[in-house]
Amino acid sequence: QQQVKQSPQSLIVQKGGISIINCAYENTAFDYFPWYQQFPGKGPALLIAIRPDVSEKKEGRFTISFNKSAKQFSLHIMDSQPGDSATYFCAASSGATNKLIFGTGTLLAVQP
Amino acid sequence: EPEVTQTPSHQVTQMGQEVILRCVPISNHLYFYWYRQILGQKVEFLVSFYNNEISEKSEIFDDQFSVERPDGSNFTLKIRSTKLEDSAMYFCASSAFRTVNTGELFFGEGSRLTVL
């Protein structure tokens, strides 16, 4: 029940296309859903996050869509650029804890 | 921009040896964490630390692991007797807030541990 399932494992998108990464969870106590971006040799860095009281959050080209009833959330990267090539992790946490539960990661390659 | 720094960037050790990984969290942060990432797998929580005490730990964080804040700036992870399965990238993280859902968690670049 503590797991966060992430798909796909890898994704190739053409420059200018839309990248979509999906995550699903089971623990209804989760109330915070961040996405982290990790470049090779670097630590994960917070990209964007959402709480379950909203269904969508947009920051620039990055959008999180959240479906509370389905217990799913997804990251959409519009107008994908080669510089977006990285590993993306979804994560979840609950207010009662100070730990993040990470998904398995998606390796995104944006081809020029 | 303030950042979390970790040393060493890569350490190779023999099975059974003790290893200490060091971290300097962001200076005004009070909450400290260690996570690990086995090659090609997800990032896993190990332990959180506040006010010189462990706040929470995972099943992975057994008696072979310990954490310490020996002075006002460093935060260390010690593995007492390393096993092959301890080979991973270890990330230190820090936050100004008690719970991750109230503030950003900042990660260091990681320390790669290879146990032979």
Short mmCIF file of C-alpha atoms in Angstrom, two decimals:
data_model
loop_
_atom_site.label_atom_id
_atom_site.label_comp_id
_atom_site.label_asym_id
_atom_site.label_seq_id
_atom_site.Cartn_x
_atom_site.Cartn_y
_atom_site.Cartn_z
CA GLN A 1 0.00 0.00 0.00
CA GLN A 2 3.02 2.26 0.36
CA GLN A 3 3.99 1.82 -3.28
CA VAL A 4 3.76 4.32 -6.09
CA LYS A 5 3.63 2.69 -9.51
CA GLN A 6 5.11 4.62 -12.40
CA SER A 7 4.98 4.09 -16.17
CA PRO A 8 6.45 3.97 -18.69
CA GLN A 9 9.94 2.92 -17.70
CA SER A 10 11.37 4.83 -20.65
CA LEU A 11 10.01 7.27 -23.19
CA ILE A 12 11.29 8.72 -26.44
CA VAL A 13 9.65 11.90 -27.70
CA GLN A 14 10.42 14.16 -30.61
CA LYS A 15 11.32 17.77 -29.95
CA GLY A 16 8.14 19.80 -29.66
CA GLY A 17 6.04 16.80 -28.70
CA ILE A 18 4.18 16.06 -25.49
CA SER A 19 5.72 13.76 -22.90
CA ILE A 20 3.30 12.00 -20.56
CA ILE A 21 4.32 10.01 -17.50
CA ASN A 22 1.78 8.28 -15.30
CA CYS A 23 1.72 7.27 -11.66
CA ALA A 24 -0.75 5.41 -9.48
CA TYR A 25 -0.99 4.95 -5.74
CA GLU A 26 -3.13 3.03 -3.27
CA ASN A 27 -2.63 4.76 0.06
CA THR A 28 -5.46 7.26 0.44
CA ALA A 29 -3.52 8.98 3.24
CA PHE A 30 -1.12 10.43 0.67
CA ASP A 31 -1.73 14.16 0.40
CA TYR A 32 1.27 15.50 -1.46
CA PHE A 33 2.45 14.42 -4.89
CA PRO A 34 5.70 15.90 -6.20
CA TRP A 35 7.59 15.18 -9.37
CA TYR A 36 11.36 15.15 -9.29
CA GLN A 37 13.72 15.56 -12.23
CA GLN A 38 17.14 13.92 -12.13
CA PHE A 39 19.97 14.56 -14.56
CA PRO A 40 22.86 12.06 -14.78
CA GLY A 41 25.27 12.50 -11.91
CA LYS A 42 22.94 14.81 -10.01
CA GLY A 43 20.47 14.41 -7.20
CA PRO A 44 16.72 14.59 -7.76
CA ALA A 45 15.38 18.14 -7.93
CA LEU A 46 11.78 19.17 -7.30
CA LEU A 47 10.04 20.02 -10.55
CA ILE A 48 6.41 20.54 -9.61
CA ALA A 49 4.03 19.27 -6.94
CA ILE A 50 0.30 19.00 -6.34
CA ARG A 51 -2.08 18.42 -3.45
CA PRO A 52 -5.30 16.43 -3.86
CA ASP A 53 -7.59 19.43 -3.45
CA VAL A 54 -6.93 20.45 -7.06
CA SER A 55 -7.13 18.43 -10.26
CA GLU A 56 -4.43 20.22 -12.21
CA LYS A 57 -1.39 22.38 -11.65
CA LYS A 58 0.60 24.05 -14.37
CA GLU A 59 4.03 25.64 -14.22
CA GLY A 60 5.34 26.73 -17.57
CA ARG A 61 5.52 23.72 -19.87
CA PHE A 62 4.96 21.27 -17.00
CA THR A 63 1.49 20.21 -15.87
CA ILE A 64 0.37 17.72 -13.25
CA SER A 65 -3.06 16.17 -13.73
CA PHE A 66 -4.54 14.56 -10.64
CA ASN A 67 -7.45 12.12 -10.48
CA LYS A 68 -8.32 11.52 -6.85
CA SER A 69 -11.04 8.94 -7.46
CA ALA A 70 -8.76 6.85 -9.67
CA LYS A 71 -5.76 7.47 -7.41
CA GLN A 72 -3.67 8.45 -10.38
CA PHE A 73 -1.60 11.44 -11.33
CA SER A 74 0.45 12.29 -14.37
CA LEU A 75 3.10 14.69 -15.58
CA HIS A 76 2.69 16.33 -18.96
CA ILE A 77 5.61 18.12 -20.56
CA MET A 78 4.43 20.31 -23.41
CA ASP A 79 6.74 21.33 -26.26
CA SER A 80 9.37 18.86 -25.03
CA GLN A 81 12.96 19.98 -25.53
CA PRO A 82 16.23 18.03 -25.65
CA GLY A 83 17.18 19.75 -22.38
CA ASP A 84 14.23 17.96 -20.76
CA SER A 85 16.00 14.63 -21.28
CA ALA A 86 16.35 13.24 -17.76
CA THR A 87 14.87 10.70 -15.38
CA TYR A 88 11.56 11.73 -13.86
CA PHE A 89 10.31 10.35 -10.57
CA CYS A 90 6.85 10.74 -9.17
CA ALA A 91 6.55 10.57 -5.42
CA ALA A 92 3.98 10.75 -2.65
CA SER A 93 3.85 11.49 1.02
CA SER A 94 1.30 11.92 3.77
CA GLY A 95 1.08 14.73 6.29
CA ALA A 96 1.86 12.36 9.13
CA THR A 97 5.32 11.54 7.84
CA ASN A 98 8.35 13.29 6.55
CA LYS A 99 9.39 10.73 3.98
CA LEU A 100 8.78 10.53 0.27
CA ILE A 101 7.75 7.31 -1.45
CA PHE A 102 9.21 7.38 -4.95
CA GLY A 103 8.07 5.71 -8.13
CA THR A 104 10.49 3.65 -10.17
CA GLY A 105 11.41 6.47 -12.54
CA THR A 106 10.97 7.21 -16.24
CA LEU A 107 13.94 7.85 -18.47
CA LEU A 108 12.88 10.50 -20.96
CA ALA A 109 14.83 11.12 -24.14
CA VAL A 110 13.78 14.04 -26.30
CA GLN A 111 15.18 13.73 -29.78
CA PRO A 112 16.11 16.90 -31.69
CA GLU B 1 22.01 29.21 -4.67
CA PRO B 2 22.43 27.17 -1.47
CA GLU B 3 22.99 23.49 -2.00
CA VAL B 4 23.51 20.21 -0.20
CA THR B 5 27.05 18.93 -0.64
CA GLN B 6 28.17 15.34 -0.24
CA THR B 7 31.54 13.64 0.05
CA PRO B 8 32.98 11.44 -1.24
CA SER B 9 31.43 11.39 -4.67
CA HIS B 10 32.49 7.77 -5.09
CA GLN B 11 33.84 5.26 -2.61
CA VAL B 12 34.95 1.71 -3.26
CA THR B 13 35.24 -0.55 -0.25
CA GLN B 14 35.69 -4.20 0.61
CA MET B 15 32.80 -6.16 2.05
CA GLY B 16 32.81 -5.97 5.84
CA GLN B 17 34.52 -2.59 6.01
CA GLU B 18 33.05 0.46 7.68
CA VAL B 19 32.07 3.41 5.54
CA ILE B 20 31.17 6.97 6.48
CA LEU B 21 29.37 9.18 4.00
CA ARG B 22 29.36 12.88 4.73
CA CYS B 23 26.88 15.60 3.96
CA VAL B 24 26.72 19.33 4.54
CA PRO B 25 23.04 20.33 4.49
CA ILE B 26 21.81 23.79 3.59
CA SER B 27 22.78 26.04 6.47
CA ASN B 28 19.38 27.11 7.84
CA HIS B 29 17.75 23.72 7.41
CA LEU B 30 16.87 21.65 10.44
CA TYR B 31 15.58 18.40 8.96
CA PHE B 32 17.96 15.94 7.38
CA TYR B 33 17.50 12.77 5.41
CA TRP B 34 19.31 9.94 3.75
CA TYR B 35 17.90 8.17 0.72
CA ARG B 36 19.51 5.57 -1.48
CA GLN B 37 19.15 4.49 -5.06
CA ILE B 38 20.35 1.09 -6.18
CA LEU B 39 21.46 1.30 -9.82
CA GLY B 40 18.45 1.45 -12.11
CA GLN B 41 15.95 1.31 -9.28
CA LYS B 42 13.82 3.80 -7.41
CA VAL B 43 14.98 6.20 -4.76
CA GLU B 44 14.29 4.74 -1.29
CA PHE B 45 13.95 6.49 2.04
CA LEU B 46 16.42 5.41 4.71
CA VAL B 47 16.15 7.79 7.64
CA SER B 48 15.12 11.25 8.76
CA PHE B 49 16.84 13.21 11.52
CA TYR B 50 15.91 16.25 13.56
CA ASN B 51 17.19 17.79 16.77
CA ASN B 52 19.93 15.17 17.06
CA GLU B 53 17.47 12.31 16.94
CA ILE B 54 16.16 9.92 14.34
CA SER B 55 12.59 10.94 13.49
CA GLU B 56 11.75 8.03 11.25
CA LYS B 57 13.58 5.14 9.65
CA SER B 58 12.79 2.49 7.08
CA GLU B 59 13.18 -1.27 7.25
CA ILE B 60 16.40 -0.90 5.26
CA PHE B 61 17.95 1.16 8.06
CA ASP B 62 18.96 -1.73 10.31
CA ASP B 63 21.57 -1.94 13.06
CA GLN B 64 24.39 -1.70 10.52
CA PHE B 65 23.42 1.88 9.77
CA SER B 66 23.76 4.93 11.97
CA VAL B 67 23.51 8.68 11.49
CA GLU B 68 25.11 11.50 13.35
CA ARG B 69 25.42 15.25 13.31
CA PRO B 70 28.87 15.54 14.86
CA ASP B 71 29.04 19.33 14.61
CA GLY B 72 26.90 22.24 13.46
CA SER B 73 27.36 21.60 9.77
CA ASN B 74 27.98 17.95 8.95
CA PHE B 75 25.49 15.08 8.80
CA THR B 76 26.94 11.61 8.39
CA LEU B 77 25.74 8.14 7.48
CA LYS B 78 27.82 5.27 8.78
CA ILE B 79 27.57 1.71 7.53
CA ARG B 80 29.28 -0.46 10.10
CA SER B 81 30.02 -3.59 8.10
CA THR B 82 29.25 -3.19 4.42
CA LYS B 83 27.56 -5.89 2.35
CA LEU B 84 27.49 -6.31 -1.40
CA GLU B 85 23.85 -5.21 -1.44
CA ASP B 86 24.78 -1.87 0.11
CA SER B 87 26.21 -0.84 -3.25
CA ALA B 88 24.09 2.13 -4.27
CA MET B 89 24.00 5.88 -4.68
CA TYR B 90 23.33 7.50 -1.32
CA PHE B 91 21.60 10.87 -1.36
CA CYS B 92 21.55 13.30 1.51
CA ALA B 93 18.67 15.75 1.63
CA SER B 94 17.63 18.62 3.85
CA SER B 95 14.57 20.73 4.43
CA ALA B 96 13.55 23.78 6.41
CA PHE B 97 10.21 22.17 7.22
CA ARG B 98 9.17 19.22 9.33
CA THR B 99 7.02 17.51 6.73
CA VAL B 100 7.87 17.22 3.07
CA ASN B 101 4.43 18.39 2.05
CA THR B 102 5.03 21.84 3.49
CA GLY B 103 8.36 22.54 1.89
CA GLU B 104 10.85 21.41 -0.68
CA LEU B 105 13.32 18.65 -0.02
CA PHE B 106 16.75 19.56 -1.42
CA PHE B 107 18.97 16.67 -2.49
CA GLY B 108 22.73 16.51 -2.81
CA GLU B 109 24.46 15.04 -5.83
CA GLY B 110 24.96 11.72 -4.10
CA SER B 111 27.78 9.46 -2.96
CA ARG B 112 28.22 6.32 -4.99
CA LEU B 113 29.21 3.38 -2.82
CA THR B 114 30.64 0.27 -4.44
CA VAL B 115 31.14 -2.75 -2.21
CA LEU B 116 33.43 -5.45 -3.59
#
